Amino acid sequence: AQTVTQSQPEMSVQEAETVTLSCTYDTSENNYYLFWYKQPPSRQMILVIRQEAYKQQNATENRFSVNFQKAAKSFSLKISDSQLGDTAMYFCAFMKHGPGDKLTFGTGTRLAVRP
Amino acid sequence: GAVVSQHPSRVICKSGTSVKIECRSLDFQATTMFWYRQFPKKSLMLMATSNEGSKATYEQGVEKDKFLINHASLTLSTLTVTSAHPEDSSFYICSAGGQGSSSYEQYFGPGTRLTVT
């Protein structure tokens, strides 16, 4: 079974600064996907970024980037130029490679962006 | 992008009654749909996976007779909470997986807040 660990229950960052959220996972799979989801106060789950394990290059989506270390089983999220709208719960998630497979979520990190 | 809707967004029911929550994929066919439960300030807990036309696969510890899941078409899955009790009060979220090359992608509904009085 896969496990996903987020060791930071809460984080705070000043607006316009950079913050990094940590995530580690445990799996015996070689092919898989990793995701970061954002859940704002509306509670709608929003996909922030995804990474295919077979790709060495770190994924980037505008102000969001990841540091994927496959050997260390680490998948951190960096948010640059933090904005007030980034305030949310952030969940790291793992999925085995295969159609229709399920997501395994971490416990989440609550991020507060201070004005 | 793909859109998933849930209905109702909020529901209050009395203890002992049943309540049905619908999850619809609006602009794509969902081979697989997932049902999650989320307690306040907690992570999403997968309850079950449903594939169109077949029985749902429930996670360990989830009562299949209490949480009835039906996936009758490629665009609709329903979760029925039977004989609801106050401890069933929670936030229920569905997600839908698409077909083809993006089959790893899951699209989430906006959630349903269930309160059992």
JSON list of C-alpha atoms in Angstrom, two decimals:
[
{"chain": "A", "resi": 1, "resn": "ALA", "atom": "CA", "xyz": [0.00, 0.00, 0.00]},
{"chain": "A", "resi": 2, "resn": "GLN", "atom": "CA", "xyz": [1.09, 3.53, -0.70]},
{"chain": "A", "resi": 3, "resn": "THR", "atom": "CA", "xyz": [1.43, 6.21, 1.96]},
{"chain": "A", "resi": 4, "resn": "VAL", "atom": "CA", "xyz": [1.79, 9.95, 1.57]},
{"chain": "A", "resi": 5, "resn": "THR", "atom": "CA", "xyz": [3.18, 12.11, 4.36]},
{"chain": "A", "resi": 6, "resn": "GLN", "atom": "CA", "xyz": [2.93, 15.85, 4.74]},
{"chain": "A", "resi": 7, "resn": "SER", "atom": "CA", "xyz": [4.86, 16.85, 7.83]},
{"chain": "A", "resi": 8, "resn": "GLN", "atom": "CA", "xyz": [3.81, 20.51, 7.94]},
{"chain": "A", "resi": 9, "resn": "PRO", "atom": "CA", "xyz": [0.24, 20.89, 9.24]},
{"chain": "A", "resi": 10, "resn": "GLU", "atom": "CA", "xyz": [0.37, 24.68, 8.87]},
{"chain": "A", "resi": 11, "resn": "MET", "atom": "CA", "xyz": [2.55, 27.17, 7.04]},
{"chain": "A", "resi": 12, "resn": "SER", "atom": "CA", "xyz": [2.49, 30.92, 6.74]},
{"chain": "A", "resi": 13, "resn": "VAL", "atom": "CA", "xyz": [4.10, 33.18, 4.16]},
{"chain": "A", "resi": 14, "resn": "GLN", "atom": "CA", "xyz": [4.20, 36.88, 3.46]},
{"chain": "A", "resi": 15, "resn": "GLU", "atom": "CA", "xyz": [2.55, 38.02, 0.26]},
{"chain": "A", "resi": 16, "resn": "ALA", "atom": "CA", "xyz": [5.00, 38.06, -2.68]},
{"chain": "A", "resi": 17, "resn": "GLU", "atom": "CA", "xyz": [7.41, 35.74, -0.88]},
{"chain": "A", "resi": 18, "resn": "THR", "atom": "CA", "xyz": [8.23, 32.12, -1.73]},
{"chain": "A", "resi": 19, "resn": "VAL", "atom": "CA", "xyz": [7.15, 29.10, 0.27]},
{"chain": "A", "resi": 20, "resn": "THR", "atom": "CA", "xyz": [7.87, 25.38, -0.07]},
{"chain": "A", "resi": 21, "resn": "LEU", "atom": "CA", "xyz": [5.51, 22.65, 1.07]},
{"chain": "A", "resi": 22, "resn": "SER", "atom": "CA", "xyz": [6.95, 19.22, 1.78]},
{"chain": "A", "resi": 23, "resn": "CYS", "atom": "CA", "xyz": [5.67, 15.81, 0.79]},
{"chain": "A", "resi": 24, "resn": "THR", "atom": "CA", "xyz": [7.18, 12.37, 1.01]},
{"chain": "A", "resi": 25, "resn": "TYR", "atom": "CA", "xyz": [5.67, 9.10, -0.10]},
{"chain": "A", "resi": 26, "resn": "ASP", "atom": "CA", "xyz": [6.32, 5.43, 0.12]},
{"chain": "A", "resi": 27, "resn": "THR", "atom": "CA", "xyz": [5.68, 2.97, -2.68]},
{"chain": "A", "resi": 28, "resn": "SER", "atom": "CA", "xyz": [7.13, -0.08, -4.35]},
{"chain": "A", "resi": 29, "resn": "GLU", "atom": "CA", "xyz": [5.74, 1.00, -7.70]},
{"chain": "A", "resi": 30, "resn": "ASN", "atom": "CA", "xyz": [8.02, 2.30, -10.44]},
{"chain": "A", "resi": 31, "resn": "ASN", "atom": "CA", "xyz": [5.41, 3.99, -12.60]},
{"chain": "A", "resi": 32, "resn": "TYR", "atom": "CA", "xyz": [3.09, 6.44, -10.90]},
{"chain": "A", "resi": 33, "resn": "TYR", "atom": "CA", "xyz": [1.84, 10.00, -10.80]},
{"chain": "A", "resi": 34, "resn": "LEU", "atom": "CA", "xyz": [2.14, 12.63, -8.12]},
{"chain": "A", "resi": 35, "resn": "PHE", "atom": "CA", "xyz": [-0.17, 15.58, -7.66]},
{"chain": "A", "resi": 36, "resn": "TRP", "atom": "CA", "xyz": [-0.63, 18.69, -5.61]},
{"chain": "A", "resi": 37, "resn": "TYR", "atom": "CA", "xyz": [-4.22, 19.75, -5.05]},
{"chain": "A", "resi": 38, "resn": "LYS", "atom": "CA", "xyz": [-5.45, 22.99, -3.55]},
{"chain": "A", "resi": 39, "resn": "GLN", "atom": "CA", "xyz": [-8.62, 23.21, -1.49]},
{"chain": "A", "resi": 40, "resn": "PRO", "atom": "CA", "xyz": [-9.66, 26.81, -0.81]},
{"chain": "A", "resi": 41, "resn": "PRO", "atom": "CA", "xyz": [-12.39, 27.72, 1.69]},
{"chain": "A", "resi": 42, "resn": "SER", "atom": "CA", "xyz": [-15.00, 26.87, -0.95]},
{"chain": "A", "resi": 43, "resn": "ARG", "atom": "CA", "xyz": [-13.75, 23.27, -0.56]},
{"chain": "A", "resi": 44, "resn": "GLN", "atom": "CA", "xyz": [-13.57, 22.72, -4.31]},
{"chain": "A", "resi": 45, "resn": "MET", "atom": "CA", "xyz": [-10.54, 20.56, -5.04]},
{"chain": "A", "resi": 46, "resn": "ILE", "atom": "CA", "xyz": [-8.32, 22.20, -7.66]},
{"chain": "A", "resi": 47, "resn": "LEU", "atom": "CA", "xyz": [-5.41, 20.50, -9.38]},
{"chain": "A", "resi": 48, "resn": "VAL", "atom": "CA", "xyz": [-2.30, 22.65, -9.00]},
{"chain": "A", "resi": 49, "resn": "ILE", "atom": "CA", "xyz": [0.35, 20.53, -10.65]},
{"chain": "A", "resi": 50, "resn": "ARG", "atom": "CA", "xyz": [1.16, 16.94, -11.56]},
{"chain": "A", "resi": 51, "resn": "GLN", "atom": "CA", "xyz": [4.32, 14.97, -12.16]},
{"chain": "A", "resi": 52, "resn": "GLU", "atom": "CA", "xyz": [4.79, 11.71, -14.00]},
{"chain": "A", "resi": 53, "resn": "ALA", "atom": "CA", "xyz": [7.36, 9.56, -12.22]},
{"chain": "A", "resi": 54, "resn": "TYR", "atom": "CA", "xyz": [9.10, 8.56, -15.43]},
{"chain": "A", "resi": 55, "resn": "LYS", "atom": "CA", "xyz": [9.89, 12.19, -16.21]},
{"chain": "A", "resi": 56, "resn": "GLN", "atom": "CA", "xyz": [13.09, 13.52, -14.67]},
{"chain": "A", "resi": 57, "resn": "GLN", "atom": "CA", "xyz": [12.25, 17.12, -15.41]},
{"chain": "A", "resi": 58, "resn": "ASN", "atom": "CA", "xyz": [10.39, 18.88, -12.63]},
{"chain": "A", "resi": 59, "resn": "ALA", "atom": "CA", "xyz": [6.91, 20.09, -13.53]},
{"chain": "A", "resi": 60, "resn": "THR", "atom": "CA", "xyz": [6.17, 23.80, -13.58]},
{"chain": "A", "resi": 61, "resn": "GLU", "atom": "CA", "xyz": [2.89, 25.69, -13.82]},
{"chain": "A", "resi": 62, "resn": "ASN", "atom": "CA", "xyz": [3.34, 29.44, -13.72]},
{"chain": "A", "resi": 63, "resn": "ARG", "atom": "CA", "xyz": [4.20, 30.33, -10.09]},
{"chain": "A", "resi": 64, "resn": "PHE", "atom": "CA", "xyz": [4.05, 26.69, -8.98]},
{"chain": "A", "resi": 65, "resn": "SER", "atom": "CA", "xyz": [6.90, 24.25, -9.38]},
{"chain": "A", "resi": 66, "resn": "VAL", "atom": "CA", "xyz": [7.88, 20.96, -7.84]},
{"chain": "A", "resi": 67, "resn": "ASN", "atom": "CA", "xyz": [11.11, 19.40, -6.72]},
{"chain": "A", "resi": 68, "resn": "PHE", "atom": "CA", "xyz": [10.71, 15.71, -7.51]},
{"chain": "A", "resi": 69, "resn": "GLN", "atom": "CA", "xyz": [13.35, 13.44, -6.05]},
{"chain": "A", "resi": 70, "resn": "LYS", "atom": "CA", "xyz": [12.39, 9.92, -7.06]},
{"chain": "A", "resi": 71, "resn": "ALA", "atom": "CA", "xyz": [15.13, 8.10, -5.19]},
{"chain": "A", "resi": 72, "resn": "ALA", "atom": "CA", "xyz": [14.34, 9.98, -2.01]},
{"chain": "A", "resi": 73, "resn": "LYS", "atom": "CA", "xyz": [10.58, 9.68, -2.66]},
{"chain": "A", "resi": 74, "resn": "SER", "atom": "CA", "xyz": [10.15, 13.36, -2.10]},
{"chain": "A", "resi": 75, "resn": "PHE", "atom": "CA", "xyz": [7.81, 15.72, -3.94]},
{"chain": "A", "resi": 76, "resn": "SER", "atom": "CA", "xyz": [7.81, 19.29, -2.64]},
{"chain": "A", "resi": 77, "resn": "LEU", "atom": "CA", "xyz": [5.79, 22.20, -3.97]},
{"chain": "A", "resi": 78, "resn": "LYS", "atom": "CA", "xyz": [7.27, 25.66, -4.34]},
{"chain": "A", "resi": 79, "resn": "ILE", "atom": "CA", "xyz": [4.96, 28.63, -4.63]},
{"chain": "A", "resi": 80, "resn": "SER", "atom": "CA", "xyz": [6.67, 31.78, -5.86]},
{"chain": "A", "resi": 81, "resn": "ASP", "atom": "CA", "xyz": [5.35, 35.32, -5.52]},
{"chain": "A", "resi": 82, "resn": "SER", "atom": "CA", "xyz": [2.66, 34.14, -3.08]},
{"chain": "A", "resi": 83, "resn": "GLN", "atom": "CA", "xyz": [-0.73, 35.75, -3.47]},
{"chain": "A", "resi": 84, "resn": "LEU", "atom": "CA", "xyz": [-3.61, 36.11, -1.03]},
{"chain": "A", "resi": 85, "resn": "GLY", "atom": "CA", "xyz": [-5.62, 33.74, -3.21]},
{"chain": "A", "resi": 86, "resn": "ASP", "atom": "CA", "xyz": [-3.11, 31.01, -2.54]},
{"chain": "A", "resi": 87, "resn": "THR", "atom": "CA", "xyz": [-4.46, 30.72, 0.99]},
{"chain": "A", "resi": 88, "resn": "ALA", "atom": "CA", "xyz": [-5.85, 27.17, 1.14]},
{"chain": "A", "resi": 89, "resn": "MET", "atom": "CA", "xyz": [-5.28, 23.60, 2.20]},
{"chain": "A", "resi": 90, "resn": "TYR", "atom": "CA", "xyz": [-2.78, 21.85, -0.01]},
{"chain": "A", "resi": 91, "resn": "PHE", "atom": "CA", "xyz": [-2.85, 18.10, -0.45]},
{"chain": "A", "resi": 92, "resn": "CYS", "atom": "CA", "xyz": [-0.13, 15.97, -1.94]},
{"chain": "A", "resi": 93, "resn": "ALA", "atom": "CA", "xyz": [-1.46, 12.85, -3.67]},
{"chain": "A", "resi": 94, "resn": "PHE", "atom": "CA", "xyz": [-0.15, 9.66, -5.25]},
{"chain": "A", "resi": 95, "resn": "MET", "atom": "CA", "xyz": [-1.66, 7.50, -7.97]},
{"chain": "A", "resi": 96, "resn": "LYS", "atom": "CA", "xyz": [-0.34, 4.28, -9.43]},
{"chain": "A", "resi": 97, "resn": "HIS", "atom": "CA", "xyz": [-0.01, 4.18, -13.19]},
{"chain": "A", "resi": 98, "resn": "GLY", "atom": "CA", "xyz": [-3.16, 2.71, -14.64]},
{"chain": "A", "resi": 99, "resn": "PRO", "atom": "CA", "xyz": [-6.53, 3.91, -15.87]},
{"chain": "A", "resi": 100, "resn": "GLY", "atom": "CA", "xyz": [-9.06, 4.62, -13.20]},
{"chain": "A", "resi": 101, "resn": "ASP", "atom": "CA", "xyz": [-6.73, 4.04, -10.30]},
{"chain": "A", "resi": 102, "resn": "LYS", "atom": "CA", "xyz": [-7.34, 5.75, -7.00]},
{"chain": "A", "resi": 103, "resn": "LEU", "atom": "CA", "xyz": [-5.62, 8.69, -5.37]},
{"chain": "A", "resi": 104, "resn": "THR", "atom": "CA", "xyz": [-3.91, 8.41, -2.01]},
{"chain": "A", "resi": 105, "resn": "PHE", "atom": "CA", "xyz": [-3.86, 11.76, -0.22]},
{"chain": "A", "resi": 106, "resn": "GLY", "atom": "CA", "xyz": [-1.57, 13.17, 2.41]},
{"chain": "A", "resi": 107, "resn": "THR", "atom": "CA", "xyz": [-2.96, 14.83, 5.52]},
{"chain": "A", "resi": 108, "resn": "GLY", "atom": "CA", "xyz": [-2.64, 18.30, 4.05]},
{"chain": "A", "resi": 109, "resn": "THR", "atom": "CA", "xyz": [-0.85, 21.55, 4.80]},
{"chain": "A", "resi": 110, "resn": "ARG", "atom": "CA", "xyz": [-2.83, 24.64, 5.63]},
{"chain": "A", "resi": 111, "resn": "LEU", "atom": "CA", "xyz": [-1.16, 27.64, 3.99]},
{"chain": "A", "resi": 112, "resn": "ALA", "atom": "CA", "xyz": [-1.93, 31.18, 5.06]},
{"chain": "A", "resi": 113, "resn": "VAL", "atom": "CA", "xyz": [-0.66, 34.07, 2.95]},
{"chain": "A", "resi": 114, "resn": "ARG", "atom": "CA", "xyz": [-0.28, 37.24, 5.01]},
{"chain": "A", "resi": 115, "resn": "PRO", "atom": "CA", "xyz": [-0.89, 40.65, 3.42]},
{"chain": "B", "resi": 1, "resn": "GLY", "atom": "CA", "xyz": [-11.72, 21.73, -18.64]},
{"chain": "B", "resi": 2, "resn": "ALA", "atom": "CA", "xyz": [-13.84, 18.83, -17.49]},
{"chain": "B", "resi": 3, "resn": "VAL", "atom": "CA", "xyz": [-16.68, 19.70, -15.14]},
{"chain": "B", "resi": 4, "resn": "VAL", "atom": "CA", "xyz": [-18.19, 17.53, -12.44]},
{"chain": "B", "resi": 5, "resn": "SER", "atom": "CA", "xyz": [-21.32, 18.57, -10.61]},
{"chain": "B", "resi": 6, "resn": "GLN", "atom": "CA", "xyz": [-22.83, 17.35, -7.37]},
{"chain": "B", "resi": 7, "resn": "HIS", "atom": "CA", "xyz": [-26.37, 17.69, -6.17]},
{"chain": "B", "resi": 8, "resn": "PRO", "atom": "CA", "xyz": [-27.43, 18.76, -3.65]},
{"chain": "B", "resi": 9, "resn": "SER", "atom": "CA", "xyz": [-24.67, 21.04, -2.36]},
{"chain": "B", "resi": 10, "resn": "ARG", "atom": "CA", "xyz": [-26.17, 20.94, 1.12]},
{"chain": "B", "resi": 11, "resn": "VAL", "atom": "CA", "xyz": [-28.73, 18.64, 2.68]},
{"chain": "B", "resi": 12, "resn": "ILE", "atom": "CA", "xyz": [-30.19, 18.28, 6.13]},
{"chain": "B", "resi": 13, "resn": "CYS", "atom": "CA", "xyz": [-32.05, 15.12, 6.98]},
{"chain": "B", "resi": 14, "resn": "LYS", "atom": "CA", "xyz": [-33.50, 13.52, 10.05]},
{"chain": "B", "resi": 15, "resn": "SER", "atom": "CA", "xyz": [-31.93, 10.56, 11.75]},
{"chain": "B", "resi": 16, "resn": "GLY", "atom": "CA", "xyz": [-33.19, 7.29, 10.30]},
{"chain": "B", "resi": 17, "resn": "THR", "atom": "CA", "xyz": [-33.97, 8.63, 6.84]},
{"chain": "B", "resi": 18, "resn": "SER", "atom": "CA", "xyz": [-32.02, 8.06, 3.62]},
{"chain": "B", "resi": 19, "resn": "VAL", "atom": "CA", "xyz": [-30.46, 10.68, 1.42]},
{"chain": "B", "resi": 20, "resn": "LYS", "atom": "CA", "xyz": [-29.16, 10.44, -2.13]},
{"chain": "B", "resi": 21, "resn": "ILE", "atom": "CA", "xyz": [-26.27, 12.48, -3.54]},
{"chain": "B", "resi": 22, "resn": "GLU", "atom": "CA", "xyz": [-25.73, 12.70, -7.29]},
{"chain": "B", "resi": 23, "resn": "CYS", "atom": "CA", "xyz": [-22.43, 13.12, -9.09]},
{"chain": "B", "resi": 24, "resn": "ARG", "atom": "CA", "xyz": [-22.46, 13.99, -12.78]},
{"chain": "B", "resi": 25, "resn": "SER", "atom": "CA", "xyz": [-19.72, 14.45, -15.34]},
{"chain": "B", "resi": 26, "resn": "LEU", "atom": "CA", "xyz": [-21.07, 17.21, -17.54]},
{"chain": "B", "resi": 27, "resn": "ASP", "atom": "CA", "xyz": [-18.85, 17.20, -20.59]},
{"chain": "B", "resi": 28, "resn": "PHE", "atom": "CA", "xyz": [-17.06, 13.88, -20.62]},
{"chain": "B", "resi": 29, "resn": "GLN", "atom": "CA", "xyz": [-17.69, 10.21, -20.04]},
{"chain": "B", "resi": 30, "resn": "ALA", "atom": "CA", "xyz": [-16.42, 8.98, -16.71]},
{"chain": "B", "resi": 31, "resn": "THR", "atom": "CA", "xyz": [-15.28, 5.39, -16.74]},
{"chain": "B", "resi": 32, "resn": "THR", "atom": "CA", "xyz": [-14.64, 5.49, -13.04]},
{"chain": "B", "resi": 33, "resn": "MET", "atom": "CA", "xyz": [-16.06, 7.61, -10.26]},
{"chain": "B", "resi": 34, "resn": "PHE", "atom": "CA", "xyz": [-14.78, 7.91, -6.72]},
{"chain": "B", "resi": 35, "resn": "TRP", "atom": "CA", "xyz": [-16.55, 8.87, -3.52]},
{"chain": "B", "resi": 36, "resn": "TYR", "atom": "CA", "xyz": [-14.71, 10.55, -0.67]},
{"chain": "B", "resi": 37, "resn": "ARG", "atom": "CA", "xyz": [-15.63, 11.68, 2.79]},
{"chain": "B", "resi": 38, "resn": "GLN", "atom": "CA", "xyz": [-13.93, 14.62, 4.44]},
{"chain": "B", "resi": 39, "resn": "PHE", "atom": "CA", "xyz": [-14.15, 15.59, 8.09]},
{"chain": "B", "resi": 40, "resn": "PRO", "atom": "CA", "xyz": [-13.45, 19.19, 9.13]},
{"chain": "B", "resi": 41, "resn": "LYS", "atom": "CA", "xyz": [-9.81, 20.15, 8.65]},
{"chain": "B", "resi": 42, "resn": "LYS", "atom": "CA", "xyz": [-8.95, 16.62, 7.61]},
{"chain": "B", "resi": 43, "resn": "SER", "atom": "CA", "xyz": [-7.89, 14.94, 4.42]},
{"chain": "B", "resi": 44, "resn": "LEU", "atom": "CA", "xyz": [-10.10, 13.16, 1.93]},
{"chain": "B", "resi": 45, "resn": "MET", "atom": "CA", "xyz": [-10.88, 9.57, 2.81]},
{"chain": "B", "resi": 46, "resn": "LEU", "atom": "CA", "xyz": [-11.73, 7.34, -0.12]},
{"chain": "B", "resi": 47, "resn": "MET", "atom": "CA", "xyz": [-14.95, 5.44, 0.50]},
{"chain": "B", "resi": 48, "resn": "ALA", "atom": "CA", "xyz": [-15.44, 3.55, -2.73]},
{"chain": "B", "resi": 49, "resn": "THR", "atom": "CA", "xyz": [-14.61, 3.29, -6.40]},
{"chain": "B", "resi": 50, "resn": "SER", "atom": "CA", "xyz": [-17.37, 2.72, -8.90]},
{"chain": "B", "resi": 51, "resn": "ASN", "atom": "CA", "xyz": [-17.11, 1.63, -12.50]},
{"chain": "B", "resi": 52, "resn": "GLU", "atom": "CA", "xyz": [-19.99, 2.06, -14.88]},
{"chain": "B", "resi": 53, "resn": "GLY", "atom": "CA", "xyz": [-22.19, -0.99, -15.00]},
{"chain": "B", "resi": 54, "resn": "SER", "atom": "CA", "xyz": [-20.49, -2.92, -12.24]},
{"chain": "B", "resi": 55, "resn": "LYS", "atom": "CA", "xyz": [-20.57, -3.10, -8.47]},
{"chain": "B", "resi": 56, "resn": "ALA", "atom": "CA", "xyz": [-18.62, -0.56, -6.49]},
{"chain": "B", "resi": 57, "resn": "THR", "atom": "CA", "xyz": [-15.42, -1.49, -4.70]},
{"chain": "B", "resi": 58, "resn": "TYR", "atom": "CA", "xyz": [-15.52, -0.32, -1.10]},
{"chain": "B", "resi": 59, "resn": "GLU", "atom": "CA", "xyz": [-12.52, 0.60, 1.02]},
{"chain": "B", "resi": 60, "resn": "GLN", "atom": "CA", "xyz": [-11.89, -1.31, 4.19]},
{"chain": "B", "resi": 61, "resn": "GLY", "atom": "CA", "xyz": [-14.12, -0.20, 7.02]},
{"chain": "B", "resi": 62, "resn": "VAL", "atom": "CA", "xyz": [-16.80, 1.35, 4.80]},
{"chain": "B", "resi": 63, "resn": "GLU", "atom": "CA", "xyz": [-20.21, -0.26, 5.22]},
{"chain": "B", "resi": 64, "resn": "LYS", "atom": "CA", "xyz": [-21.48, -1.14, 1.76]},
{"chain": "B", "resi": 65, "resn": "ASP", "atom": "CA", "xyz": [-25.04, -1.62, 3.00]},
{"chain": "B", "resi": 66, "resn": "LYS", "atom": "CA", "xyz": [-25.05, 1.82, 4.53]},
{"chain": "B", "resi": 67, "resn": "PHE", "atom": "CA", "xyz": [-23.41, 3.70, 1.68]},
{"chain": "B", "resi": 68, "resn": "LEU", "atom": "CA", "xyz": [-25.05, 2.46, -1.50]},
{"chain": "B", "resi": 69, "resn": "ILE", "atom": "CA", "xyz": [-23.30, 3.43, -4.70]},
{"chain": "B", "resi": 70, "resn": "ASN", "atom": "CA", "xyz": [-24.77, 3.15, -8.16]},
{"chain": "B", "resi": 71, "resn": "HIS", "atom": "CA", "xyz": [-22.97, 4.01, -11.39]},
{"chain": "B", "resi": 72, "resn": "ALA", "atom": "CA", "xyz": [-25.68, 3.41, -13.93]},
{"chain": "B", "resi": 73, "resn": "SER", "atom": "CA", "xyz": [-24.21, 5.47, -16.77]},
{"chain": "B", "resi": 74, "resn": "LEU", "atom": "CA", "xyz": [-20.94, 6.99, -17.88]},
{"chain": "B", "resi": 75, "resn": "THR", "atom": "CA", "xyz": [-22.07, 10.40, -16.63]},
{"chain": "B", "resi": 76, "resn": "LEU", "atom": "CA", "xyz": [-23.87, 9.65, -13.37]},
{"chain": "B", "resi": 77, "resn": "SER", "atom": "CA", "xyz": [-23.02, 8.03, -10.07]},
{"chain": "B", "resi": 78, "resn": "THR", "atom": "CA", "xyz": [-25.12, 8.21, -6.93]},
{"chain": "B", "resi": 79, "resn": "LEU", "atom": "CA", "xyz": [-24.31, 7.74, -3.26]},
{"chain": "B", "resi": 80, "resn": "THR", "atom": "CA", "xyz": [-27.20, 6.89, -0.98]},
{"chain": "B", "resi": 81, "resn": "VAL", "atom": "CA", "xyz": [-26.68, 7.15, 2.75]},
{"chain": "B", "resi": 82, "resn": "THR", "atom": "CA", "xyz": [-29.24, 4.78, 4.22]},
{"chain": "B", "resi": 83, "resn": "SER", "atom": "CA", "xyz": [-30.70, 5.10, 7.71]},
{"chain": "B", "resi": 84, "resn": "ALA", "atom": "CA", "xyz": [-28.55, 8.14, 8.33]},
{"chain": "B", "resi": 85, "resn": "HIS", "atom": "CA", "xyz": [-27.30, 8.94, 11.82]},
{"chain": "B", "resi": 86, "resn": "PRO", "atom": "CA", "xyz": [-25.65, 12.09, 13.19]},
{"chain": "B", "resi": 87, "resn": "GLU", "atom": "CA", "xyz": [-22.22, 10.48, 12.89]},
{"chain": "B", "resi": 88, "resn": "ASP", "atom": "CA", "xyz": [-22.77, 10.31, 9.11]},
{"chain": "B", "resi": 89, "resn": "SER", "atom": "CA", "xyz": [-22.73, 14.11, 9.01]},
{"chain": "B", "resi": 90, "resn": "SER", "atom": "CA", "xyz": [-19.79, 15.05, 6.86]},
{"chain": "B", "resi": 91, "resn": "PHE", "atom": "CA", "xyz": [-18.64, 16.57, 3.59]},
{"chain": "B", "resi": 92, "resn": "TYR", "atom": "CA", "xyz": [-18.91, 14.13, 0.70]},
{"chain": "B", "resi": 93, "resn": "ILE", "atom": "CA", "xyz": [-16.92, 14.68, -2.48]},
{"chain": "B", "resi": 94, "resn": "CYS", "atom": "CA", "xyz": [-17.03, 12.77, -5.73]},
{"chain": "B", "resi": 95, "resn": "SER", "atom": "CA", "xyz": [-14.48, 12.70, -8.50]},
{"chain": "B", "resi": 96, "resn": "ALA", "atom": "CA", "xyz": [-14.63, 11.32, -12.00]},
{"chain": "B", "resi": 97, "resn": "GLY", "atom": "CA", "xyz": [-11.90, 9.76, -14.06]},
{"chain": "B", "resi": 98, "resn": "GLY", "atom": "CA", "xyz": [-11.91, 10.24, -17.80]},
{"chain": "B", "resi": 99, "resn": "GLN", "atom": "CA", "xyz": [-11.13, 7.92, -20.63]},
{"chain": "B", "resi": 100, "resn": "GLY", "atom": "CA", "xyz": [-8.19, 7.72, -22.98]},
{"chain": "B", "resi": 101, "resn": "SER", "atom": "CA", "xyz": [-4.76, 9.24, -22.56]},
{"chain": "B", "resi": 102, "resn": "SER", "atom": "CA", "xyz": [-5.87, 11.43, -19.66]},
{"chain": "B", "resi": 103, "resn": "SER", "atom": "CA", "xyz": [-7.31, 8.54, -17.74]},
{"chain": "B", "resi": 104, "resn": "TYR", "atom": "CA", "xyz": [-5.07, 9.36, -14.79]},
{"chain": "B", "resi": 105, "resn": "GLU", "atom": "CA", "xyz": [-6.78, 12.73, -14.40]},
{"chain": "B", "resi": 106, "resn": "GLN", "atom": "CA", "xyz": [-9.52, 13.01, -11.81]},
{"chain": "B", "resi": 107, "resn": "TYR", "atom": "CA", "xyz": [-11.98, 15.85, -11.80]},
{"chain": "B", "resi": 108, "resn": "PHE", "atom": "CA", "xyz": [-13.64, 16.75, -8.54]},
{"chain": "B", "resi": 109, "resn": "GLY", "atom": "CA", "xyz": [-17.16, 17.83, -7.80]},
{"chain": "B", "resi": 110, "resn": "PRO", "atom": "CA", "xyz": [-17.82, 20.76, -5.47]},
{"chain": "B", "resi": 111, "resn": "GLY", "atom": "CA", "xyz": [-18.92, 18.51, -2.62]},
{"chain": "B", "resi": 112, "resn": "THR", "atom": "CA", "xyz": [-22.08, 17.94, -0.61]},
{"chain": "B", "resi": 113, "resn": "ARG", "atom": "CA", "xyz": [-22.43, 18.88, 3.02]},
{"chain": "B", "resi": 114, "resn": "LEU", "atom": "CA", "xyz": [-24.66, 16.40, 4.81]},
{"chain": "B", "resi": 115, "resn": "THR", "atom": "CA", "xyz": [-26.08, 17.21, 8.22]},
{"chain": "B", "resi": 116, "resn": "VAL", "atom": "CA", "xyz": [-28.08, 14.57, 10.05]},
{"chain": "B", "resi": 117, "resn": "THR", "atom": "CA", "xyz": [-30.20, 15.85, 12.91]}
]
